[in-house]
Coordinates of C-alpha atoms and ligand atoms in Angstrom, one line a residue:
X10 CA -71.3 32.2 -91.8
X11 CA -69.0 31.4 -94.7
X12 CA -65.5 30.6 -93.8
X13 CA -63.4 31.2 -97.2
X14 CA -65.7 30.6 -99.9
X15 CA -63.1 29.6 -102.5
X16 CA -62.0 27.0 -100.5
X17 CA -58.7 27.7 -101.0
X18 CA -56.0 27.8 -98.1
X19 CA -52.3 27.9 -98.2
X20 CA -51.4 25.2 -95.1
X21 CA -48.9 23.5 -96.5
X22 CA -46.2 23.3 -93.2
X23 CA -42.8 24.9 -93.8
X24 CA -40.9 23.0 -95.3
X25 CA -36.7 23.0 -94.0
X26 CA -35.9 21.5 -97.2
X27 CA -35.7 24.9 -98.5
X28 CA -38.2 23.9 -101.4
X29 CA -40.0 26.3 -103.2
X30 CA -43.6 27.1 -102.0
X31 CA -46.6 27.3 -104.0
X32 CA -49.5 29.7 -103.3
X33 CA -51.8 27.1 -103.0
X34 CA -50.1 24.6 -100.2
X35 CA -50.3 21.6 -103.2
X36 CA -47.4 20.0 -104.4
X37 CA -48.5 18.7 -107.7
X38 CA -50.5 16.0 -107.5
X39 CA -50.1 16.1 -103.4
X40 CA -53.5 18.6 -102.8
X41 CA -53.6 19.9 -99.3
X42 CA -57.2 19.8 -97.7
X43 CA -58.7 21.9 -95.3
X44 CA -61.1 20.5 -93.2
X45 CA -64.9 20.6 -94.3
X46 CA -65.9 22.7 -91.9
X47 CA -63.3 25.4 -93.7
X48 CA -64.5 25.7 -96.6
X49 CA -67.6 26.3 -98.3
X50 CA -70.4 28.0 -96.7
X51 CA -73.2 27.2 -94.3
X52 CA -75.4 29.3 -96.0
X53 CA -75.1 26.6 -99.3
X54 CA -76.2 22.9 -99.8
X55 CA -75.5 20.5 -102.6
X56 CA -79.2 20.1 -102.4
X57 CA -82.6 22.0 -102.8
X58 CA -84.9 21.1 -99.6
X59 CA -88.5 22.2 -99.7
X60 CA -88.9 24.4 -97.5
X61 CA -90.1 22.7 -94.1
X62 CA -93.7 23.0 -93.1
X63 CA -94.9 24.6 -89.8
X64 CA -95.5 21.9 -87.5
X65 CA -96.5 22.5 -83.4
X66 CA -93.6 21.3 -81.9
X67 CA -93.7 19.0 -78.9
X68 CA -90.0 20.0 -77.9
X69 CA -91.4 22.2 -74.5
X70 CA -89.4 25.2 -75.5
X71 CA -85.9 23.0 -76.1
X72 CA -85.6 23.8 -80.1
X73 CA -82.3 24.7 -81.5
X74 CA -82.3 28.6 -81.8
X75 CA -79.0 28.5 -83.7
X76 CA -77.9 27.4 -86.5
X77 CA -77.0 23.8 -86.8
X78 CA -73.6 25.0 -88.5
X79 CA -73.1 22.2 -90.8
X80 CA -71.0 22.2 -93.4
X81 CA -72.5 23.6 -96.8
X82 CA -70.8 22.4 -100.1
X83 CA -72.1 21.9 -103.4
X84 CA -72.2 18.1 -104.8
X85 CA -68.5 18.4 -106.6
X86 CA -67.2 20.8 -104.1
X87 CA -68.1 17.6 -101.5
X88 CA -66.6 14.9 -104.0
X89 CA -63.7 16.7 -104.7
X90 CA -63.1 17.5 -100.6
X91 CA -63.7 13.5 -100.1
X92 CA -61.3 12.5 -103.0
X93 CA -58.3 14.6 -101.8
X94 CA -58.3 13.5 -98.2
X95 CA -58.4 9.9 -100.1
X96 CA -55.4 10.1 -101.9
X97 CA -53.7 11.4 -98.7
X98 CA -54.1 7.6 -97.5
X99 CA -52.3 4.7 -98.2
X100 CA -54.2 1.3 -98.9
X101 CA -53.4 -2.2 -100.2
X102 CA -54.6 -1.4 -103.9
X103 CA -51.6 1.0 -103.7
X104 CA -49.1 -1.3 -102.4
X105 CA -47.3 -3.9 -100.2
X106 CA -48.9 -3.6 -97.0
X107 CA -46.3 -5.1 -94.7
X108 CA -48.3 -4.8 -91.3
X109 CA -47.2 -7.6 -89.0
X110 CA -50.3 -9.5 -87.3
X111 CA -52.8 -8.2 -89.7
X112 CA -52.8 -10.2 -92.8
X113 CA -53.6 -7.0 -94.9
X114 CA -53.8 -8.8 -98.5
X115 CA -55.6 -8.6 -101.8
X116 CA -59.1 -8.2 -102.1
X117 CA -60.4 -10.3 -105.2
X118 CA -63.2 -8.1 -106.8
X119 CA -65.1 -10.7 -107.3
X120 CA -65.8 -11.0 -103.5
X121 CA -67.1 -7.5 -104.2
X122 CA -69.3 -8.4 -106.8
X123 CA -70.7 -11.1 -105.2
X124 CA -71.3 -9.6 -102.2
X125 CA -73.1 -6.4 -103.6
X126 CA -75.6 -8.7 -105.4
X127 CA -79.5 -7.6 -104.2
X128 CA -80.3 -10.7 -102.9
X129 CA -77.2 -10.2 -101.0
X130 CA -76.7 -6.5 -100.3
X131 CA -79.9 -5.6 -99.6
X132 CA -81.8 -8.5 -97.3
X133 CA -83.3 -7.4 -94.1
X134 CA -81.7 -9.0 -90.7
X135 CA -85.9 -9.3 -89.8
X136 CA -87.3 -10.7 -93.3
X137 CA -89.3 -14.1 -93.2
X138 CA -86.9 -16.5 -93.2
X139 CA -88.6 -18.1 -95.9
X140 CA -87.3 -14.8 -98.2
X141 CA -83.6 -15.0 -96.9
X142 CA -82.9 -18.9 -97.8
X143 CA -79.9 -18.1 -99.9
X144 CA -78.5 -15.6 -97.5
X145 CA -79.0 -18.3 -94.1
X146 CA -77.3 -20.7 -97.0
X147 CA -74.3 -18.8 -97.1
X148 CA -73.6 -18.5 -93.7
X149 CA -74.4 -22.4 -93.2
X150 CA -71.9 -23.1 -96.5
X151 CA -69.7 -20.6 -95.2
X152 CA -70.0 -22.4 -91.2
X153 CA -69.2 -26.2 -93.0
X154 CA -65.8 -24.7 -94.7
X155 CA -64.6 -23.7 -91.5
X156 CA -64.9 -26.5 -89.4
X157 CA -63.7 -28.4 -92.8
X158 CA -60.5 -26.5 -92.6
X159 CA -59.8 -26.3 -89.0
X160 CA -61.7 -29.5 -88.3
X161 CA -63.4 -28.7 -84.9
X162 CA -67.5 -29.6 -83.8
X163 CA -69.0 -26.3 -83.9
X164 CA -68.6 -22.9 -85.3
X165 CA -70.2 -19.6 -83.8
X166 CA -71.0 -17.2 -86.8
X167 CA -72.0 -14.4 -85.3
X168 CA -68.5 -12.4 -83.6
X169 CA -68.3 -9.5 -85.3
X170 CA -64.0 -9.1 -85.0
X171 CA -61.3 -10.9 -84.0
X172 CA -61.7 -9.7 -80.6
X173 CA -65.1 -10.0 -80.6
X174 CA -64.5 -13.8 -81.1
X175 CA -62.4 -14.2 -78.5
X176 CA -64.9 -12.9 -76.0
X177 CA -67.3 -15.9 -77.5
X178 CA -64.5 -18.0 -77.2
X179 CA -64.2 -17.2 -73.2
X180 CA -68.0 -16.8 -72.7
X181 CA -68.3 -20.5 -74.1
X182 CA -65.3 -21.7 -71.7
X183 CA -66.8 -20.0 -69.0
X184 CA -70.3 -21.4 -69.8
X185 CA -69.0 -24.9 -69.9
X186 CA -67.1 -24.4 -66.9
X187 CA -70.3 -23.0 -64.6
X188 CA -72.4 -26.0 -65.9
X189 CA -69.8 -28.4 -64.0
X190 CA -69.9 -26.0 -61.2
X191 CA -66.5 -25.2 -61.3
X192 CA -65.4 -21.6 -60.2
X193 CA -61.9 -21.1 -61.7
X194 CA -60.5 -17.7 -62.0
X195 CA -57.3 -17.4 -63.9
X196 CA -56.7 -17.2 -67.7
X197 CA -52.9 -17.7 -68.6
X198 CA -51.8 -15.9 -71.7
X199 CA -48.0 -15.6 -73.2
X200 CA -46.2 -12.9 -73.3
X201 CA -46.2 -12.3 -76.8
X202 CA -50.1 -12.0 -76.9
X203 CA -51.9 -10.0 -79.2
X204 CA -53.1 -7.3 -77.0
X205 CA -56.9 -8.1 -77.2
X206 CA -56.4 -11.1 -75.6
X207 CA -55.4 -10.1 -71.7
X208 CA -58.1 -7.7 -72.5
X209 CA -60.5 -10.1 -73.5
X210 CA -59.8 -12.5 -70.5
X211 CA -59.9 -9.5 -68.2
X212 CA -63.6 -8.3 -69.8
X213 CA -64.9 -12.0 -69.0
X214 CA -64.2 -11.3 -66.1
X215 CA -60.8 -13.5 -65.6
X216 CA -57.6 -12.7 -63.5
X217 CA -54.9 -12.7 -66.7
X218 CA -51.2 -14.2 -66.1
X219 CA -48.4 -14.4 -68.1
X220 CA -46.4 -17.4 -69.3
X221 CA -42.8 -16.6 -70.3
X222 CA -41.4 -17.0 -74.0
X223 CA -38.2 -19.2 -74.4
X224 CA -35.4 -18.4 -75.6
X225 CA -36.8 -19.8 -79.0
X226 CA -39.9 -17.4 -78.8
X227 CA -42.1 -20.1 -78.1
X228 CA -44.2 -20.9 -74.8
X229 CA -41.9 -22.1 -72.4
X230 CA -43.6 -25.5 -71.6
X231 CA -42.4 -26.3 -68.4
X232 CA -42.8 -22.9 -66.8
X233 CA -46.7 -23.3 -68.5
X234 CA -47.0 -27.2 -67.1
X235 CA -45.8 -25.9 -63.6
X236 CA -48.2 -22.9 -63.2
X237 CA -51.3 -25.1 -64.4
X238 CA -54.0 -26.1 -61.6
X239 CA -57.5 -26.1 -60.3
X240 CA -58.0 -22.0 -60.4
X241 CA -56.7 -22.0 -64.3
X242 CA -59.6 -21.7 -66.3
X243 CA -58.3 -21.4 -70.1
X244 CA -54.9 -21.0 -71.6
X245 CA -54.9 -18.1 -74.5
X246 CA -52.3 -19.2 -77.0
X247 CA -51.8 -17.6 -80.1
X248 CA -50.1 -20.2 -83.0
X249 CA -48.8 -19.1 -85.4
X250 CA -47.6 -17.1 -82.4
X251 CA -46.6 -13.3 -82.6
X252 CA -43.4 -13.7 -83.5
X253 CA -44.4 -15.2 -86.8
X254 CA -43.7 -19.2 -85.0
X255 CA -45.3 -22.3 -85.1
X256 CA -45.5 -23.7 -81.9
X257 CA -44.2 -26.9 -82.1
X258 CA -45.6 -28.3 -78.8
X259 CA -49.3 -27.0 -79.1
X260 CA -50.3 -31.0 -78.4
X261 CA -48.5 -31.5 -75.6
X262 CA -49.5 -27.6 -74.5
X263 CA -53.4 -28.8 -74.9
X264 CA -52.9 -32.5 -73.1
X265 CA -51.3 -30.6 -70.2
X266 CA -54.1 -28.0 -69.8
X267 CA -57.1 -30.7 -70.6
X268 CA -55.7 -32.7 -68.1
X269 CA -55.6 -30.2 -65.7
X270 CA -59.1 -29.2 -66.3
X271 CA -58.9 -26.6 -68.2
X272 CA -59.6 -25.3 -71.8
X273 CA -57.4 -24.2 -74.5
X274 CA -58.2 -21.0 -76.5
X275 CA -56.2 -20.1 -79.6
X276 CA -56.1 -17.0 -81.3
X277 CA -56.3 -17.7 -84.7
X278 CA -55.9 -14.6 -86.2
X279 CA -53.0 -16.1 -88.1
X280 CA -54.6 -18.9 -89.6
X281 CA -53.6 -17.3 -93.1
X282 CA -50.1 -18.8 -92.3
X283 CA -51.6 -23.2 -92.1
X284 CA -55.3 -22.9 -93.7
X285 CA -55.1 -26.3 -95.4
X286 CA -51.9 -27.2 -93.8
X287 CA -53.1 -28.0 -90.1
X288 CA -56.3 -28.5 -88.5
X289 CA -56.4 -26.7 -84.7
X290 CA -58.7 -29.7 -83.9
X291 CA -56.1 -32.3 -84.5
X292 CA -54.5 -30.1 -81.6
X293 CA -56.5 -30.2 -79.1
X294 CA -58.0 -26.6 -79.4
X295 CA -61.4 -26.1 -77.7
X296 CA -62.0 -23.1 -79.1
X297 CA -60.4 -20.3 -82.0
X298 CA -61.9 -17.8 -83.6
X299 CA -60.8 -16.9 -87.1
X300 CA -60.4 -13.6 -88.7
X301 CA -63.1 -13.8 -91.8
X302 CA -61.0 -10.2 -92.8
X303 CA -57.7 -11.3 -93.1
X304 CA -57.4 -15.4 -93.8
X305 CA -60.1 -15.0 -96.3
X306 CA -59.3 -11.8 -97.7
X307 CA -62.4 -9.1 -97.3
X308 CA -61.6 -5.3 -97.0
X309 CA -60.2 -4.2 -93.5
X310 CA -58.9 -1.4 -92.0
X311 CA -59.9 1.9 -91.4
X312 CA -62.4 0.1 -88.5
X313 CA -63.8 -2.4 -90.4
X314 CA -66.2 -4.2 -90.8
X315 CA -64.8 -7.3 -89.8
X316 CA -66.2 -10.6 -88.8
X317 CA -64.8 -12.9 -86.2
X318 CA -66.4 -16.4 -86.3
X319 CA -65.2 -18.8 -83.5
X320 CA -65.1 -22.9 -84.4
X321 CA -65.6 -24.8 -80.8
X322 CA -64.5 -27.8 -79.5
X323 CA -67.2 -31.0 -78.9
X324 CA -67.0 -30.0 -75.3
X325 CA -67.7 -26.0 -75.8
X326 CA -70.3 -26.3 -78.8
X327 CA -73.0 -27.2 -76.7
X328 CA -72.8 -23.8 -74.9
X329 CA -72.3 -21.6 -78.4
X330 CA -74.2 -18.5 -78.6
X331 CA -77.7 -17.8 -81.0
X332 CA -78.8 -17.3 -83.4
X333 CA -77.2 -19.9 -85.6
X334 CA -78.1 -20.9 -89.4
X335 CA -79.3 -24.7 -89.7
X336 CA -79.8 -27.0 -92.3
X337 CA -83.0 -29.1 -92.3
X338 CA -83.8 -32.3 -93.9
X339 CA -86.0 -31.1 -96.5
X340 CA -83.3 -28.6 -97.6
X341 CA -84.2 -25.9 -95.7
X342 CA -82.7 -23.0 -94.3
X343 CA -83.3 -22.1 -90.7
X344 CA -82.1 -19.7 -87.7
X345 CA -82.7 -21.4 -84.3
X346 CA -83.3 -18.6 -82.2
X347 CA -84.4 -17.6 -78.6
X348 CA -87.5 -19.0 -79.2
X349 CA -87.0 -22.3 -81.0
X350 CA -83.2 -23.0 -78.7
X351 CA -85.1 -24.6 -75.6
X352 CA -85.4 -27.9 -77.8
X353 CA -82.9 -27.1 -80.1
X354 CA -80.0 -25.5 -78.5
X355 CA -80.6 -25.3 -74.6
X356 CA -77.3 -24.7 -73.3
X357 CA -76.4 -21.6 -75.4
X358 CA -74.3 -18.7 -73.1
X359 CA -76.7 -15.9 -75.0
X360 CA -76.3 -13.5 -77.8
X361 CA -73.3 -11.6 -78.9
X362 CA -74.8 -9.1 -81.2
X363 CA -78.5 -8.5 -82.7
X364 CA -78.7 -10.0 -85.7
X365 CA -76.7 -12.8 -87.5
X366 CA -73.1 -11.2 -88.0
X367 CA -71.4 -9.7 -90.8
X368 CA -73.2 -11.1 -93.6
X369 CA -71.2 -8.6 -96.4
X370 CA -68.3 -10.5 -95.2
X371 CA -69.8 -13.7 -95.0
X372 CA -70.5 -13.7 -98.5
X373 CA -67.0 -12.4 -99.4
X374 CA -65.3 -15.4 -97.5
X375 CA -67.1 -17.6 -99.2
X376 CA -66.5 -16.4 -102.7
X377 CA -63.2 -16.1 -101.7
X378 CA -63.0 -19.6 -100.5
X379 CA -65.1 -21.1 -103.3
X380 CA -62.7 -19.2 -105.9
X381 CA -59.5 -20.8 -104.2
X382 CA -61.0 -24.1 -103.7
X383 CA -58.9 -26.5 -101.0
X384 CA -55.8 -27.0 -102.7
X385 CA -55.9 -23.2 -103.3
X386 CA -56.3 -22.6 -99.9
X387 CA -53.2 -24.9 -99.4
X388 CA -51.1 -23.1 -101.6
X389 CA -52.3 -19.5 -100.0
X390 CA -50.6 -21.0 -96.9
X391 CA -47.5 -22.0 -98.8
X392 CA -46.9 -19.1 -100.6
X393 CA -47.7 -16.6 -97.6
X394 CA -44.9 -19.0 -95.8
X395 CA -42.2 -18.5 -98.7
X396 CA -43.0 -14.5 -99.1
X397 CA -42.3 -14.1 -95.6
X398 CA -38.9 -16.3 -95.4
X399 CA -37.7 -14.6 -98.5
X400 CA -37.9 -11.7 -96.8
X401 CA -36.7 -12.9 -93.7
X402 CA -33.8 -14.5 -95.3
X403 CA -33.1 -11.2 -97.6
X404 CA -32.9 -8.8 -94.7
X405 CA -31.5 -10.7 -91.8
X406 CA -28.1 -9.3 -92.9
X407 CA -28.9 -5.5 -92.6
X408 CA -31.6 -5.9 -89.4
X409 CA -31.0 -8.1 -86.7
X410 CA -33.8 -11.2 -86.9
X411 CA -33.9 -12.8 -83.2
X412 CA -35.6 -16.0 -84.1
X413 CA -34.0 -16.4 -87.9
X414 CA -31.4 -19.4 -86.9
X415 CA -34.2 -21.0 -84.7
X416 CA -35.6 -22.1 -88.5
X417 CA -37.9 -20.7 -90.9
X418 CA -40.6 -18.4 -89.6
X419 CA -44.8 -19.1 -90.8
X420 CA -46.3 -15.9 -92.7
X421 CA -44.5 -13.0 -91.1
X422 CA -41.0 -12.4 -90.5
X423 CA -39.8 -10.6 -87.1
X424 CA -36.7 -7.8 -86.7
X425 CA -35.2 -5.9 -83.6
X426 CA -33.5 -2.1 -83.2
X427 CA -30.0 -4.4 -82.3
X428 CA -27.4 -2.5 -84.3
X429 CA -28.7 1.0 -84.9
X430 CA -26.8 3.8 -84.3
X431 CA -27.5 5.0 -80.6
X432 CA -29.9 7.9 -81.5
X433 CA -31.7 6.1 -84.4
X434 CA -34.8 4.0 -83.3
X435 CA -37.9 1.9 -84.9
X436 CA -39.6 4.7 -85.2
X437 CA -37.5 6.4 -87.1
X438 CA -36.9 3.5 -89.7
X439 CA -40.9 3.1 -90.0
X440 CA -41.2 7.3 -91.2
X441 CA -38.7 6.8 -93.4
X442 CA -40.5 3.8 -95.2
X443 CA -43.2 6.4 -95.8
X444 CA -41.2 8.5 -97.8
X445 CA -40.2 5.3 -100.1
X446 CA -43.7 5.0 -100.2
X447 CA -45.0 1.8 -97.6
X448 CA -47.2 1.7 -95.1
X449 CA -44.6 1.2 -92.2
X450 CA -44.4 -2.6 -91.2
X451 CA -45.9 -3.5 -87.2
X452 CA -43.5 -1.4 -84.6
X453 CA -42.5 -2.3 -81.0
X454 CA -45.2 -5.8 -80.8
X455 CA -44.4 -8.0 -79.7
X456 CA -43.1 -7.0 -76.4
X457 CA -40.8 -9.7 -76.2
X458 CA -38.5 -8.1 -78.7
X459 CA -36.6 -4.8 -78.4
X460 CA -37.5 -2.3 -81.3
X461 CA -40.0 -5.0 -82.6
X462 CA -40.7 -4.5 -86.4
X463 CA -43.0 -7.2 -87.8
X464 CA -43.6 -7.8 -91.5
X465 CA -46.3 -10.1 -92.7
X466 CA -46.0 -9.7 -97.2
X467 CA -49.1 -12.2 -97.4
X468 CA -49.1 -14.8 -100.2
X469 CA -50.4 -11.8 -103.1
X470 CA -47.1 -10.1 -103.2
X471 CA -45.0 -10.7 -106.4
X472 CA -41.3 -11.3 -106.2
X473 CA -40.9 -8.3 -107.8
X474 CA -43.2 -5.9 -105.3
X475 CA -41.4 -8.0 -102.5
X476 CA -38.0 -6.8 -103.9
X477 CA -38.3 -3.3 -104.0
X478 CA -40.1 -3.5 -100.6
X479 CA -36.3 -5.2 -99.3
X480 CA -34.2 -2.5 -101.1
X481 CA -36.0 0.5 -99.8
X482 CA -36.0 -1.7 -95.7
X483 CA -32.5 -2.4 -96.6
X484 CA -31.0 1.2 -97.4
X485 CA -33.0 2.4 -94.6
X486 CA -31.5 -0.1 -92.3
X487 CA -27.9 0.8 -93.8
X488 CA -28.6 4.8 -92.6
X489 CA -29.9 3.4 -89.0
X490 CA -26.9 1.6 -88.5
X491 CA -24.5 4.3 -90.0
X492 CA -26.3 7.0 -87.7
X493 CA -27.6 9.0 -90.6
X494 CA -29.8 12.1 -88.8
X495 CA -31.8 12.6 -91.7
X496 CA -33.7 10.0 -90.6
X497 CA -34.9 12.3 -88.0
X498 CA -36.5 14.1 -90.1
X499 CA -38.6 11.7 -92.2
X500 CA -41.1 12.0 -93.4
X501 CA -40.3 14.4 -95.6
X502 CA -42.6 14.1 -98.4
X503 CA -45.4 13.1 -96.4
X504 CA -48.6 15.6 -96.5
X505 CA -47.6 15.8 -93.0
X506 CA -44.5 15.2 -91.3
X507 CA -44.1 13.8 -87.5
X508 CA -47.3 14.2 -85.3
X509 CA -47.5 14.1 -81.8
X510 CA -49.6 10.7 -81.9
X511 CA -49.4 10.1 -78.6
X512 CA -50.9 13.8 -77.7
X513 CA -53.5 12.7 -80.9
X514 CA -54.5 9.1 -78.9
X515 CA -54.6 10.5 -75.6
X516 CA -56.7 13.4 -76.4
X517 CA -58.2 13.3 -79.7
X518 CA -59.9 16.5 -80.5
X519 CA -63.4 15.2 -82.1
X520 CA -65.5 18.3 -82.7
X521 CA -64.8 21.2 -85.1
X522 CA -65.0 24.7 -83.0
X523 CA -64.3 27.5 -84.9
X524 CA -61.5 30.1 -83.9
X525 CA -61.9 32.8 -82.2
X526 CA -61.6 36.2 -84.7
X527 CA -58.4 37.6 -83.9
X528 CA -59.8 40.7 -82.9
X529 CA -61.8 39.2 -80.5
X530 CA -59.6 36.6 -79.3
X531 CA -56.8 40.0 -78.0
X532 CA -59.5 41.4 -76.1
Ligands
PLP16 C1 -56.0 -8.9 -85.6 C2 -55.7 -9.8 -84.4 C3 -56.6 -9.9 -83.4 C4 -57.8 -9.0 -83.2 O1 -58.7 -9.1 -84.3 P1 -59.7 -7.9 -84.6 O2 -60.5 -8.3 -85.7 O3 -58.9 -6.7 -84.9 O4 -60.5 -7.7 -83.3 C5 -56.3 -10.7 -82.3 N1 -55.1 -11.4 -82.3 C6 -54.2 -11.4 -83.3 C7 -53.0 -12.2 -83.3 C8 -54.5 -10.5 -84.4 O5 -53.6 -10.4 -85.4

């Protein structure tokens, strides 16, 4: 069947700003793109395939007796389709990425380089150990650094996200808790939580409750003391929280819940914000996982990969998952698995994936943290701190900041809705961003605050990129507050303008059917 062999198709939406339309739907530079399975032609392939030889087939009368109706383009048709939906994207080598909570910063290309090296890129998960030295190396370098920086026991390579982590995290907790036969059922999380951490408590099979926030945006202590007790398993606490806080009590938070009998998790997806500065041992953290893809740079996303590693506590390391990298006396390299952990590691809560992790990103971390070295690490910390007050402190006139005169935030800054004009929301702020050209900052999370709009700049911003990012944030804000409709309308420039996301999330539309002819479809 071929579709529109040219591959050309006005779609290019209306536009009410009364532009002019071109023939084609592109605007320059800005190429609209049909879908793949609207242009070109099944009948062609980028490719010549011998034909395939007559085999019996075992399929007992269940072979496809239609076409398969992929798409058919030639090679530069298929580069060109793949290149203009790319450009329709925005990404961090295009600019400031100001996504609260996500620590989207500069990828070194070194990590890349490193990382695509053969010895690297292309080892097998089930090679000889003996072949795969350097790779089990890495993870064990990679393994010390961590527990270096965040000075805890034991570390648990393997997670494959942040989330991912956390579910280590509470598998370990709950491990440790069954060997004392101890059956508690409650994991208490703030209510500024990063989503995936209710959910993760929940999936281990945990009741979730919420401690309030104070009016500082930090866990309220004293409601947290009172509610602790012999069915509270593990307190989730996030630090620096979501509001872009240090909690200041996080000791006496971890005293109160070890002495209670319980374990403290922390979500350490924002260790970007103290690498070098604090040490979630010295805490009294039993376990945290950190996000390899943000703190230590490596691509994210666009759904990853990511890696999630979780550091443990004395008391939780014992129950860690396998496999795990170890370093012998005579120098070598080895993975203590199923079948070696009865001597070796007998208390281990299972697997959480196949193999040994995210080894692409294992090797980026550790370039990353080899190029930086400790005192660069340190200074990643510091600078990620300052971006994100300069910002704070250059926009707190124009948006309302709830936390600004509680002090100066960690590595992102937080703003509320307070002071737009009735009709004018977030939401509409964030669109318009896009038309100056960002990636919209985090919307409406945390809960705890009203129109929630969370920017984290990240330490590899330039003064210069972080100002324009405040003039375009601080004109918009002017319109909010003024009531200017326009905003309404944003995006305007955008290849497409306002979707119905929620219509797009609830019931994403995953397979390609063609339309009915219109002749057909009026009978
Ligand atoms: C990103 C993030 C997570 C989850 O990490 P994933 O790798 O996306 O699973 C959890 N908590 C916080 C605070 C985060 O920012």
């Amino acid at each position: 069947m071929t579709v529109n062999p040219s591959g050309w198709r006005p779609s290019a939406p209306a536009n009410e700003q009364g532009e002019t339309h071109t023939v084609t739907g592109n605007r320059a530079l800005m190429l609209e793109e049909p879908l793949i399975f609207e242009i070109g032609s099944t009948e062609e392939t980028g490719v010549d395939f011998a034909e395939a030889p007559q085999l019996p087939t075992r399929l007992g009368g269940l072979e496809r007796n239609r076409e398969i109706g992929l798409p058919g383009l030639s090679e530069p048709e298929t580069v060109r389709h793949y290149t203009r939906l790319s450009r329709q994207n925005y990404a961090i080598d295009l600019g400031l990425f100001p996504l609260g909570s996500c620590t989207m910063k500069h990828n070194p290309r070194l990590n890349e380089k490193v990382a695509r090296l053969p010895g690297f890129a292309d080892v097998h998960p089930l090679q000889p150990q003996e072949t795969v030295q350097g790779a089990l190396q890495v993870i064990n370098e990679l393994a010390l650094w961590l527990l270096d920086l965040t000075g805890m026991y034991g570390v648990a390579m393997s997670p494959k996200a942040g989330a991912h982590g956390e579910l280590c995290g509470l598998l370990c907790i709950r491990a440790a808790l069954e060997a004392r036969g101890d059956k508690r059922e409650v994991v208490l999380v703030p209510e500024s939580a990063h989503g995936t951490n209710p959910a993760t408590a929940a999936f281990a099979g945990y009741r979730v409750e919420n401690i309030p926030a104070n009016a500082a945006g930090r866990v309220d202590l004293v409601a947290l003391t009172a509610r602790l007790g012999p069915d509270v398993a593990a307190v989730m606490i996030t630090n620096p929280n979501t509001c872009g806080l240090f909690e200041p009590d996080m000791k006496a938070i971890s005293d109160a819940v070890h002495a209670a009998g319980a374990f403290v998790y922390c979500d350490g997806a924002n260790f970007n914000a103290i690498v070098g500065k604090v040490r979630p041992g010295d805490l009294g953290i039993d376990a945290m996982h950190i996000n390899l893809h943000k703190t230590f740079s490596t691509p994210h996303g666009g759904g990853g990969p990511g890696s999630g590693p979780v550091v443990l506590s004395r008391a939780l390391a014992p129950h860690g998952p396998l496999p795990f990298a170890a370093k012998y006396l005579d120098g070598s390299y080895r993975l203590i698995e199923e079948e070696n952990a009865g001597e070796e590691h007998p208390k281990a809560f299972g697997r959480m994936v196949a193999f040994h992790g995210q080894m692409g990103m294992f090797t980026r971390a550790l370039a990353y943290i080899l190029s930086h070295g400790s005192d660069g690490l340190k200074q990643v910390a510091e600078d990620a701190v300052l971006n994100a007050n300069y910002l704070l402190r250059s926009l707190e006139e124009v948006l309302d900041a709830p936390f600004a005169g509680s002090g100066p935030c960690m590595h992102e800054a937080i703003f509320s809705d307070k002071g737009f004009a009735h009709e004018i929301n977030t939401l509409d702020l964030a669109k318009a961003l896009i038309d100056e050209g960002f990636h919209p900052m985090t919307m409406y999370f945390p809960l705890v605050v009203h129109g929630a709009m969370l920017v984290e700049p990240t330490e590899t911003e330039s003064k210069a990129s972080l100002d324009e990012f405040i003039a375009a944030v601080r004109s918009i804000a002017e319109r909010a507050k003024a009531g200017d409709q326009s905003l309404k309308a944003a995006p305007v420039y955008a290849p497409r303008r306002r979707l119905d996301e929620t219509l797009a999330a609830r019931k994403p539309v995953l397979t390609y059917r063609e339309p009915e002819p219109a002749a057909a479809a009026a009978e």
